[in-house]
CSV table of C-alpha atoms in Angstrom, one decimal:
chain,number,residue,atom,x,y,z
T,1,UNK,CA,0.0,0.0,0.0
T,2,UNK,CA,1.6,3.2,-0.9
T,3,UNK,CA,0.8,6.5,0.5
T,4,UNK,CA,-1.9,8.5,-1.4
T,5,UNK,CA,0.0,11.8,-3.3
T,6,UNK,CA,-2.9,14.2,-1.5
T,7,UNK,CA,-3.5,12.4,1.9
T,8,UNK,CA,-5.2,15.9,2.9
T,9,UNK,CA,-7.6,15.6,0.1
T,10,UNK,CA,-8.0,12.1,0.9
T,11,UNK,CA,-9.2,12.3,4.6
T,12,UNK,CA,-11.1,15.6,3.6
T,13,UNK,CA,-13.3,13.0,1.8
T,14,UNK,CA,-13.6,10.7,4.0
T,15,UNK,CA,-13.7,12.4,7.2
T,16,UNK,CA,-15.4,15.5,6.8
T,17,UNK,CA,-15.9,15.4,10.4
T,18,UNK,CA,-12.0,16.3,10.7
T,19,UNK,CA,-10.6,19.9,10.8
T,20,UNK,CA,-7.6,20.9,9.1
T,21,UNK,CA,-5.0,22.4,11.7
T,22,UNK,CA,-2.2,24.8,11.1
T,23,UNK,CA,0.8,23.6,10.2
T,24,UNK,CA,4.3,24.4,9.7
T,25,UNK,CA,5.5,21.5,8.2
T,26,UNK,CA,3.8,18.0,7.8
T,27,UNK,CA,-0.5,18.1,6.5
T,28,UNK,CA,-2.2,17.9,10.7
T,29,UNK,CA,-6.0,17.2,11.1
T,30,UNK,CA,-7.6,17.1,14.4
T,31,UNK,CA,-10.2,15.0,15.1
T,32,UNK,CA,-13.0,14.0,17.4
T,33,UNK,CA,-11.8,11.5,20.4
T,34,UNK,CA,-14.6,9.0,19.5
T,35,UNK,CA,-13.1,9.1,15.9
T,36,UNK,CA,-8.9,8.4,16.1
T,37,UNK,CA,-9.1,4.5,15.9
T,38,UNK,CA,-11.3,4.8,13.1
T,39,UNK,CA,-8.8,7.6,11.7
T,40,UNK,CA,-5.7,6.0,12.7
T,41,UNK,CA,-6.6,2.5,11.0
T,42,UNK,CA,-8.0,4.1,8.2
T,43,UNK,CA,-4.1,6.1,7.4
T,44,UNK,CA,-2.2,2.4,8.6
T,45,UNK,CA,-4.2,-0.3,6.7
T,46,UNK,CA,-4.8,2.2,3.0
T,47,UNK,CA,-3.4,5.3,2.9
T,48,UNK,CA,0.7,3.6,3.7
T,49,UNK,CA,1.0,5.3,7.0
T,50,UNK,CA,2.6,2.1,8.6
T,51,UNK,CA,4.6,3.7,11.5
T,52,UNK,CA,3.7,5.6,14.0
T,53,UNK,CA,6.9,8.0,15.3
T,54,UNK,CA,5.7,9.5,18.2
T,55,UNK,CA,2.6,9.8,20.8
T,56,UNK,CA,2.7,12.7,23.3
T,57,UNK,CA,-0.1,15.1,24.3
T,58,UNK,CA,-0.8,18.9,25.2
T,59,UNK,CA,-1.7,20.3,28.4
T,60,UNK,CA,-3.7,23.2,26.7
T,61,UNK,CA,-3.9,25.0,30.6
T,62,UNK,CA,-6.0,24.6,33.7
T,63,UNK,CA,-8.9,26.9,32.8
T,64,UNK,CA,-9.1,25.7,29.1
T,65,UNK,CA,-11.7,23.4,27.9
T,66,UNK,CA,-10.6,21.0,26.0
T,67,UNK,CA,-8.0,20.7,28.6
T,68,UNK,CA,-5.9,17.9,27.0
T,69,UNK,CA,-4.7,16.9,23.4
T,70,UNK,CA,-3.1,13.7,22.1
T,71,UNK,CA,-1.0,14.3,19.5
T,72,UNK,CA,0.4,11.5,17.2
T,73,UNK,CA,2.7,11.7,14.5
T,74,UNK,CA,2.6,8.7,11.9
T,75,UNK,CA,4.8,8.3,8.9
T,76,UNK,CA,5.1,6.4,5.7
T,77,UNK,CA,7.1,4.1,4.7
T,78,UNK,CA,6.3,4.0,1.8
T,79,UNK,CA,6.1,7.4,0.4
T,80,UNK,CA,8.2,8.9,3.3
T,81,UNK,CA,5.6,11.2,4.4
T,82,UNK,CA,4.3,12.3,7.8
T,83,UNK,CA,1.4,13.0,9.0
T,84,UNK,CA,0.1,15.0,12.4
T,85,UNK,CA,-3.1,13.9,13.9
T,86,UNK,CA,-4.4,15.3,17.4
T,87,UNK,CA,-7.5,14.6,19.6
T,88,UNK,CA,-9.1,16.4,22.4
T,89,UNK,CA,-9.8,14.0,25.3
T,90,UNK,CA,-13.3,13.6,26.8
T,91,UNK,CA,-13.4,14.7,30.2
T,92,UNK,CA,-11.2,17.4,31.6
T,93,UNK,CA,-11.0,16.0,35.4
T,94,UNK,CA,-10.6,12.7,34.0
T,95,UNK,CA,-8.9,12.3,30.5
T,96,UNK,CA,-9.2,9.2,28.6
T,97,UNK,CA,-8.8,8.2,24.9
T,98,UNK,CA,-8.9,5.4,22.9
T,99,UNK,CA,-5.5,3.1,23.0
T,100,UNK,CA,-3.7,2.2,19.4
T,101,UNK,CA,-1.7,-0.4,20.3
T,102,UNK,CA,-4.3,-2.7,18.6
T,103,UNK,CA,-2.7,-0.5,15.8
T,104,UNK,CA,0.9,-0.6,17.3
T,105,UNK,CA,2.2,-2.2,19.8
T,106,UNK,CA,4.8,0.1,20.2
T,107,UNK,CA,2.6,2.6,21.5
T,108,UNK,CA,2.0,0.9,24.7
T,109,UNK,CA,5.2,3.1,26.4
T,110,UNK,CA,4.3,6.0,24.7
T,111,UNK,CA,1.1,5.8,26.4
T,112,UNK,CA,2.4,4.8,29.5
T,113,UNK,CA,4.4,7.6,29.4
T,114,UNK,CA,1.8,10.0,28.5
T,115,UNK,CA,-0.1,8.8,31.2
T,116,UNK,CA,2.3,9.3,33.4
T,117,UNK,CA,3.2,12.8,32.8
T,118,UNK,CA,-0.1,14.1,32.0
T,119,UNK,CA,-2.6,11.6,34.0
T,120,UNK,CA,-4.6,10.8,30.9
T,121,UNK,CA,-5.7,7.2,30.6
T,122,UNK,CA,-5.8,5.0,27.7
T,123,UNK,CA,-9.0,2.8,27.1
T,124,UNK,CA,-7.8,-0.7,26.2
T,125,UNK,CA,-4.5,-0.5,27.1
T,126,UNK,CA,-3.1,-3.7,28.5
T,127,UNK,CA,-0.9,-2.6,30.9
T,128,UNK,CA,-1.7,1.2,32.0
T,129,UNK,CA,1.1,1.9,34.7
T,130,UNK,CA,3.3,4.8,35.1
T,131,UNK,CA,6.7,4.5,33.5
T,132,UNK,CA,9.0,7.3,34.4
T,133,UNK,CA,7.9,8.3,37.7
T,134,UNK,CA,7.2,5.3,40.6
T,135,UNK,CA,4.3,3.7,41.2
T,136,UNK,CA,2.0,6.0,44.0
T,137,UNK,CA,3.5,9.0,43.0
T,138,UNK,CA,0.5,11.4,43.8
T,139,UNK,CA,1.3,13.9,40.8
T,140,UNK,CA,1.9,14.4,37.0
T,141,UNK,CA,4.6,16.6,36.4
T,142,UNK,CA,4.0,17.9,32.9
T,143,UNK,CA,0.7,19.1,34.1
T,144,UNK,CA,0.7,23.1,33.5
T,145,UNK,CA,0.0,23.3,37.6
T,146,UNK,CA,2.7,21.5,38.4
T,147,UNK,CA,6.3,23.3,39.2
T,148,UNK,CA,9.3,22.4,37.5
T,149,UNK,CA,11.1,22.3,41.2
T,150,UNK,CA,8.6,19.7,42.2
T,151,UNK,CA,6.2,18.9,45.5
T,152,UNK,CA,7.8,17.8,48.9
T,153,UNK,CA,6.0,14.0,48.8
T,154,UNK,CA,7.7,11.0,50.6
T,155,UNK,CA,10.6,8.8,49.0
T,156,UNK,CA,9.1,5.6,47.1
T,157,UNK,CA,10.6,3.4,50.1
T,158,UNK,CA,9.4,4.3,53.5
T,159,UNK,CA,12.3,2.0,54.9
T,160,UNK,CA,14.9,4.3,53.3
T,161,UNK,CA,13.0,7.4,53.8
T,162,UNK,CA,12.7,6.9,57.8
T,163,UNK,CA,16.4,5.8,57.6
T,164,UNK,CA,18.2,8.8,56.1
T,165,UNK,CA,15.2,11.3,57.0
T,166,UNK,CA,15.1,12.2,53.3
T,167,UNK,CA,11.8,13.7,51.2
T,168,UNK,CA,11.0,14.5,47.3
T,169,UNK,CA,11.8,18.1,48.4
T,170,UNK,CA,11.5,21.2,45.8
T,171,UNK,CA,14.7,21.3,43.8
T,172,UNK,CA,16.1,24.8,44.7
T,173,UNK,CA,15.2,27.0,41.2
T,174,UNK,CA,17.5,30.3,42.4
T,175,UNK,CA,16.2,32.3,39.9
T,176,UNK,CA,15.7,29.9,37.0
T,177,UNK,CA,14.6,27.7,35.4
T,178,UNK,CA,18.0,27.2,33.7
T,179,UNK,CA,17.5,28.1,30.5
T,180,UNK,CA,20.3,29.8,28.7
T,181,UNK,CA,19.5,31.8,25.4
T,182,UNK,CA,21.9,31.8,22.6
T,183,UNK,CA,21.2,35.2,21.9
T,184,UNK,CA,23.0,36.2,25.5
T,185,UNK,CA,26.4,37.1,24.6
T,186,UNK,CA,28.0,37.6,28.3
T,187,UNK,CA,28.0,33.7,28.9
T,188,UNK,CA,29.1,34.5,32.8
T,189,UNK,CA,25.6,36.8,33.6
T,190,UNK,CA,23.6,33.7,31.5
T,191,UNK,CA,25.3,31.0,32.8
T,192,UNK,CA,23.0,29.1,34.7
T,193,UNK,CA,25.1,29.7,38.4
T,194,UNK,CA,25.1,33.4,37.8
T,195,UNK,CA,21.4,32.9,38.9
T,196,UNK,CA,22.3,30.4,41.6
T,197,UNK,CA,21.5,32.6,44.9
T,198,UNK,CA,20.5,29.6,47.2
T,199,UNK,CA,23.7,28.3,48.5
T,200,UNK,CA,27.3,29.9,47.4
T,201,UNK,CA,30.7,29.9,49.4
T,202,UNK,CA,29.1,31.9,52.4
T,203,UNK,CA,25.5,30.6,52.6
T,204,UNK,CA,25.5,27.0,53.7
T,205,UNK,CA,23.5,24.3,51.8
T,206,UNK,CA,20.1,23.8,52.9
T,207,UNK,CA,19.4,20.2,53.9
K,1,UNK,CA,75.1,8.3,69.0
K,2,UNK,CA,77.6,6.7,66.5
K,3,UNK,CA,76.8,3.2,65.1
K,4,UNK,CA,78.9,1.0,62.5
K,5,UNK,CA,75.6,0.4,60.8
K,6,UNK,CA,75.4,2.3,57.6
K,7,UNK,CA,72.4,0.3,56.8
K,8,UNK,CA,69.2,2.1,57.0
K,9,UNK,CA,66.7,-0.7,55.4
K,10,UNK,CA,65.1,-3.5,57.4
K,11,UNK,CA,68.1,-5.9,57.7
K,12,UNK,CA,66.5,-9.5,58.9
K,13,UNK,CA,70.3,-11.0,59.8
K,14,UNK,CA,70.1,-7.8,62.4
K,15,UNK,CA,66.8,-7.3,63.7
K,16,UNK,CA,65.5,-10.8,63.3
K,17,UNK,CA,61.8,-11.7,61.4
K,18,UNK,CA,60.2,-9.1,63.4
K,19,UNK,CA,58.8,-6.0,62.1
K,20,UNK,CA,57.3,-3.5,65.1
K,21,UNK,CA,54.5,-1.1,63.3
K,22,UNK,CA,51.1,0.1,64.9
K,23,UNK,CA,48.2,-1.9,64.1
K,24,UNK,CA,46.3,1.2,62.9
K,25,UNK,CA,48.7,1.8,60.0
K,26,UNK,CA,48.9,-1.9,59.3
K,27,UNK,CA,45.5,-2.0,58.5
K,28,UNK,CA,45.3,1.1,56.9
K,29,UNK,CA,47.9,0.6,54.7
K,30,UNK,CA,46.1,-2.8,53.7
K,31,UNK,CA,42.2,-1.1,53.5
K,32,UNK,CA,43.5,1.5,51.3
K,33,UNK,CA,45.7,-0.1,48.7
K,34,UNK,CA,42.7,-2.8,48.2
K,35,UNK,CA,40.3,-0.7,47.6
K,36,UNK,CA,37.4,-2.5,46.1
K,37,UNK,CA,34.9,-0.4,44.0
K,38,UNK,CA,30.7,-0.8,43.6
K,39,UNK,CA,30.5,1.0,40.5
K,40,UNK,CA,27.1,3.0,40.9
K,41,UNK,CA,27.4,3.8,37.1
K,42,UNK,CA,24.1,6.0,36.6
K,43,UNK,CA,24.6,8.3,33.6
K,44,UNK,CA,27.6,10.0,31.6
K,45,UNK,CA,29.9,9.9,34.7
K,46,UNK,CA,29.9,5.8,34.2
K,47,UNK,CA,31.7,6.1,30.9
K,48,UNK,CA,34.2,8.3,32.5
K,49,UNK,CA,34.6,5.2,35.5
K,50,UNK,CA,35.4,2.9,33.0
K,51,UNK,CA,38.0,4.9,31.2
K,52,UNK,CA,39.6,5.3,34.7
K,53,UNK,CA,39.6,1.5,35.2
K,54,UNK,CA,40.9,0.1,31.4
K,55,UNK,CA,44.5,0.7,30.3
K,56,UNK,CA,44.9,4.2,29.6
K,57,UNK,CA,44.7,5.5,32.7
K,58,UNK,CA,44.4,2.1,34.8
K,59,UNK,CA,43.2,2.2,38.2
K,60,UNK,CA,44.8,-0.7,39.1
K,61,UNK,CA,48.1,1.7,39.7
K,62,UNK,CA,46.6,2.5,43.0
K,63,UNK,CA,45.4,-0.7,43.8
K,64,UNK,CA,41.4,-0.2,43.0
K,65,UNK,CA,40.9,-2.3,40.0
K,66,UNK,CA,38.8,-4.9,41.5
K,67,UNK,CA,35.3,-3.7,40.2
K,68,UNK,CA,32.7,-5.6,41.7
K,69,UNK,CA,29.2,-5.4,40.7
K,70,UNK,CA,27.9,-7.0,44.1
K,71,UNK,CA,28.1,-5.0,46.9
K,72,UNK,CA,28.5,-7.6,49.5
K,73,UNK,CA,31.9,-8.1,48.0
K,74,UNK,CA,32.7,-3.9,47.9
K,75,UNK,CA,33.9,-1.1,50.3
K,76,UNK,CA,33.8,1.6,48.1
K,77,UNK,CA,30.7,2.8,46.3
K,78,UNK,CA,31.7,5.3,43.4
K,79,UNK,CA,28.3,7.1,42.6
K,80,UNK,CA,28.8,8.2,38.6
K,81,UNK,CA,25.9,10.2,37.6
K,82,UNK,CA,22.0,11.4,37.7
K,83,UNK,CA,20.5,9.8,40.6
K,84,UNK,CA,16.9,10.2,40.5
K,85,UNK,CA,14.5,10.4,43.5
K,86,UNK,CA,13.2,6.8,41.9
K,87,UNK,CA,16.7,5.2,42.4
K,88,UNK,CA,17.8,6.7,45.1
K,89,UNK,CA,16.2,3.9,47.8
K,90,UNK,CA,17.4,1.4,45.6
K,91,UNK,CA,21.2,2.9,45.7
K,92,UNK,CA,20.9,3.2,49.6
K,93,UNK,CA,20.1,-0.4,49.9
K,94,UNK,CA,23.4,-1.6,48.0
K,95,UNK,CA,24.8,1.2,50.4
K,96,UNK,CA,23.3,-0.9,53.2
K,97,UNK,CA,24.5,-4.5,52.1
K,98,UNK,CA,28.1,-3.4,51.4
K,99,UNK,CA,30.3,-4.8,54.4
K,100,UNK,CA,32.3,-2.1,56.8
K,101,UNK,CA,34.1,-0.3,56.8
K,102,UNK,CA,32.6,1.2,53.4
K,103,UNK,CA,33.1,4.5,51.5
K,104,UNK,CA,31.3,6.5,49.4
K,105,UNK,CA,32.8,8.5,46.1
K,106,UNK,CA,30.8,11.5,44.8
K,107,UNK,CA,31.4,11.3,41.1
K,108,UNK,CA,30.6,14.5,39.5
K,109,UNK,CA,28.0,17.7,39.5
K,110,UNK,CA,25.1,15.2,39.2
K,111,UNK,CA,26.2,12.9,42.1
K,112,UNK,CA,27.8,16.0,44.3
K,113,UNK,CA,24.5,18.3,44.2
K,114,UNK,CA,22.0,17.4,41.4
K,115,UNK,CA,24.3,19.3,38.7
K,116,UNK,CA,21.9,20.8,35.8
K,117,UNK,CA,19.3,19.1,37.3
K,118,UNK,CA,17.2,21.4,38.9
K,119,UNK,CA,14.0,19.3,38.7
K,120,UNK,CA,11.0,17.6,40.3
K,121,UNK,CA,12.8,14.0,39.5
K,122,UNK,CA,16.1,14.6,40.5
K,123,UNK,CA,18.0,13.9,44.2
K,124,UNK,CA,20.1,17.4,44.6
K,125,UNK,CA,23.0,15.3,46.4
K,126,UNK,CA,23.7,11.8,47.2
K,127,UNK,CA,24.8,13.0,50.5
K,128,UNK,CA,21.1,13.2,51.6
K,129,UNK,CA,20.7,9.8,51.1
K,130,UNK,CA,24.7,8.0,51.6
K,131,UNK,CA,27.7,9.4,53.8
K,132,UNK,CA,29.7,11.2,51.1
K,133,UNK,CA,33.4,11.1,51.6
K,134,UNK,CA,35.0,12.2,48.6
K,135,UNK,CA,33.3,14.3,46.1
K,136,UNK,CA,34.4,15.1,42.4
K,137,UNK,CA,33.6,17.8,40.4
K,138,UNK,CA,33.3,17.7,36.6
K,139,UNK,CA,30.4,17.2,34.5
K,140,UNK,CA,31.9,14.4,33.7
K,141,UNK,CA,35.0,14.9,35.4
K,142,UNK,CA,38.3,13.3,33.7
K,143,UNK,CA,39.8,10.3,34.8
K,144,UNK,CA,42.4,12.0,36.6
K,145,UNK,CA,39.8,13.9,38.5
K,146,UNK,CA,38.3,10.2,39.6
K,147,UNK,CA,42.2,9.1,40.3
K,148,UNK,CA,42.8,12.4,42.5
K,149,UNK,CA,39.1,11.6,44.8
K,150,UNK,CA,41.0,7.9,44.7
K,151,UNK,CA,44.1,9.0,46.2
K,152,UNK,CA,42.2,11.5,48.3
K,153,UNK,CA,40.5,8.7,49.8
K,154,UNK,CA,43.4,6.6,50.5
K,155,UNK,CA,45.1,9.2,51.8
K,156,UNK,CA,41.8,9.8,54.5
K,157,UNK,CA,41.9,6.0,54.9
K,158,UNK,CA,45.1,5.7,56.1
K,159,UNK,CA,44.5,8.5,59.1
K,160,UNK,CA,41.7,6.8,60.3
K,161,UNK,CA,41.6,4.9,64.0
K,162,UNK,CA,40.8,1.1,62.6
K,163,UNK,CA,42.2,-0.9,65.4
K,164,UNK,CA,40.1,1.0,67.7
K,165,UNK,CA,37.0,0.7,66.1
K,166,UNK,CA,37.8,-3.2,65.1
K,167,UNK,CA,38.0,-3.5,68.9
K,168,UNK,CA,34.8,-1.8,70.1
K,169,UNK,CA,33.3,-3.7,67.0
């Protein structure tokens, strides 16, 4: 199966229910949640979209509804062309989708992951754990309300946490977070230390 | 005092098969010249541990060359890299199962104080978690860097009061 010459045309015709999205690059559709199986086996099984490259999703803010958007990439093997598909989940509270990996099995970490970092579950996964964090961790840390320094929460062994005393505490940010722009020319004032007010020679550091 | 004996080595037709030391440098001498790593190879930093260990620089010079990967068999844990807040229980537990008298290596920004990792997942410090004794910065650091915490090491082994604390053991 190769992949058709105007995909956009293509789904246009046989998904009217799909809206075009802007794009910078690759053709990107977004479509209804109840809809991306249907979509997603359509582009696999005739249009030559036989891998998928990537799963990730969008936390479009706290206050927005549609709060959260699956995003998946799929390419051609074929033809060597990519294509962008994203979905709005259900519920905002509760996010769910659809699983693929009936479609690919390698989507099942992806998922996980995705899960993971942004709480949203997939229907018909077979095995819907977190992956990065550890198991009972109570957040997800690519949620917009999250901090990138992170929430004071126990260690994932009590054992070693009432041994050493230790917590998940706040990483300390000191005026970042450490990004350095290239456009910066005095690398000593954008260096990420410059910023770093929270412990130095004189100030001891906290434990 | 003048003596006839212009020898200044330990002569066994002289003093006889006795050598008269203190226990504590006995041992030390012993501890620190055997040292046997737990490589805690996390990230980057690991790469760097192994350099240190094959030919061209060769850890073995100072006496450390016996990696072992089980740390009931180790008595000095060299932390190379990231650790996260997920592994960090797991690395105090090897800390735990290694035998004393046991050290601990900081190798690097990451290990030393969480480096460029300023985030949520990150441990800032393996000292919050294991008794650092010798910490090494870099990011990685070279294998002389690793060499110089090695010899810093030895050199705080060999001060320490072992027979004592075999004693009250």
């Amino acid at each position: 199966m190769t992949a058709s010459v105007d995909v956009a045309a293509v789904i246009k015709q046989s998904f009217p229910q799909l809206v075009e999205r802007p794009s910078g690059d690759h053709p990107a559709f977004s479509a209804p949640a109840s809809d991306i199986l249907t979509v997603l086996s359509f582009l696999r099984n005739s249009q030559g979209y036989d891998l998928l490259t990537d799963l990730t999703a969008i936390d479009n803010g706290e206050d927005t509804t549609p709060r959260f958007t699956v995003v998946y990439h799929v390419f051609s093997t074929t033809g060597h062309t990519y294509l962008r598909l994203a979905a709005d989940c259900r519920d905002d509270r509760k996010p769910s989708i659809a699983s693929v990996t009936s479609l690919w099995p390698g989507a099942d970490w992806h998922e996980r992951e995705v899960f993971d970092m942004f709480g949203i579950t997939f229907d018909g996964h077979p095995d819907m754990r977190r992956i990065l964090m550890w198991e009972g961790y109570p957040y997800h840390p690519l949620r917009k309300e999250f901090p990138l320094a992170g929430i004071e929460t126990p260690l994932p062994d009590i054992e070693v946490s009432e041994e050493t005393g230790t917590k998940v505490l706040p990483a300390p940010m000191a005026g970042g977070p450490f990004v350095t722009s290239s456009g910066e020319i005095n690398m000593a004032k954008a260096e990420p230390r410059a910023k770093d007010e929270s412990w130095n020679e004189k100030k001891e550091k906290p434990l | 005092m003048v003596s006839t004996n212009t020898e200044f080595a330990y002569n066994t037709k002289i003093e006889g098969d006795v050598v008269v030391t203190r226990a504590d440098a006995v041992i030390n001498w012993i501890r620190s010249n055997s040292v046997w790593p737990m490589p805690m190879g996390l990230a980057c930093c690991a790469i760097e541990l192994m350099a240190t260990a094959a030919s061209r620089f060769d850890i073995a010079r100072f006496g450390a060359e016996v990696f072992r990967f089980s740390p009931r068999q180790a008595d000095c844990m060299i932390v190379a890299g990231t650790v996260t807040y997920k592994m960090a229980p797991h690395l105090r537990r090897i800390y735990d199962q290694m035998a004393a008298p046991k050290w601990v290596i900081a190798m690097g920004a990451c290990a030393s104080s969480g480096g460029m990792y300023r985030s949520y997942a990150t441990l800032q410090g393996v000292d919050r978690i294991v008794p650092v004794d010798v910490y090494v910065s870099g990011c990685p650091p070279r294998p002389e860097a690793l060499l110089d915490a090695l010899i810093k090491l030895q050199t705080k082994m060999r001060d320490e009061r072992s027979a004592k604390r075999l004693m009250s053991a």
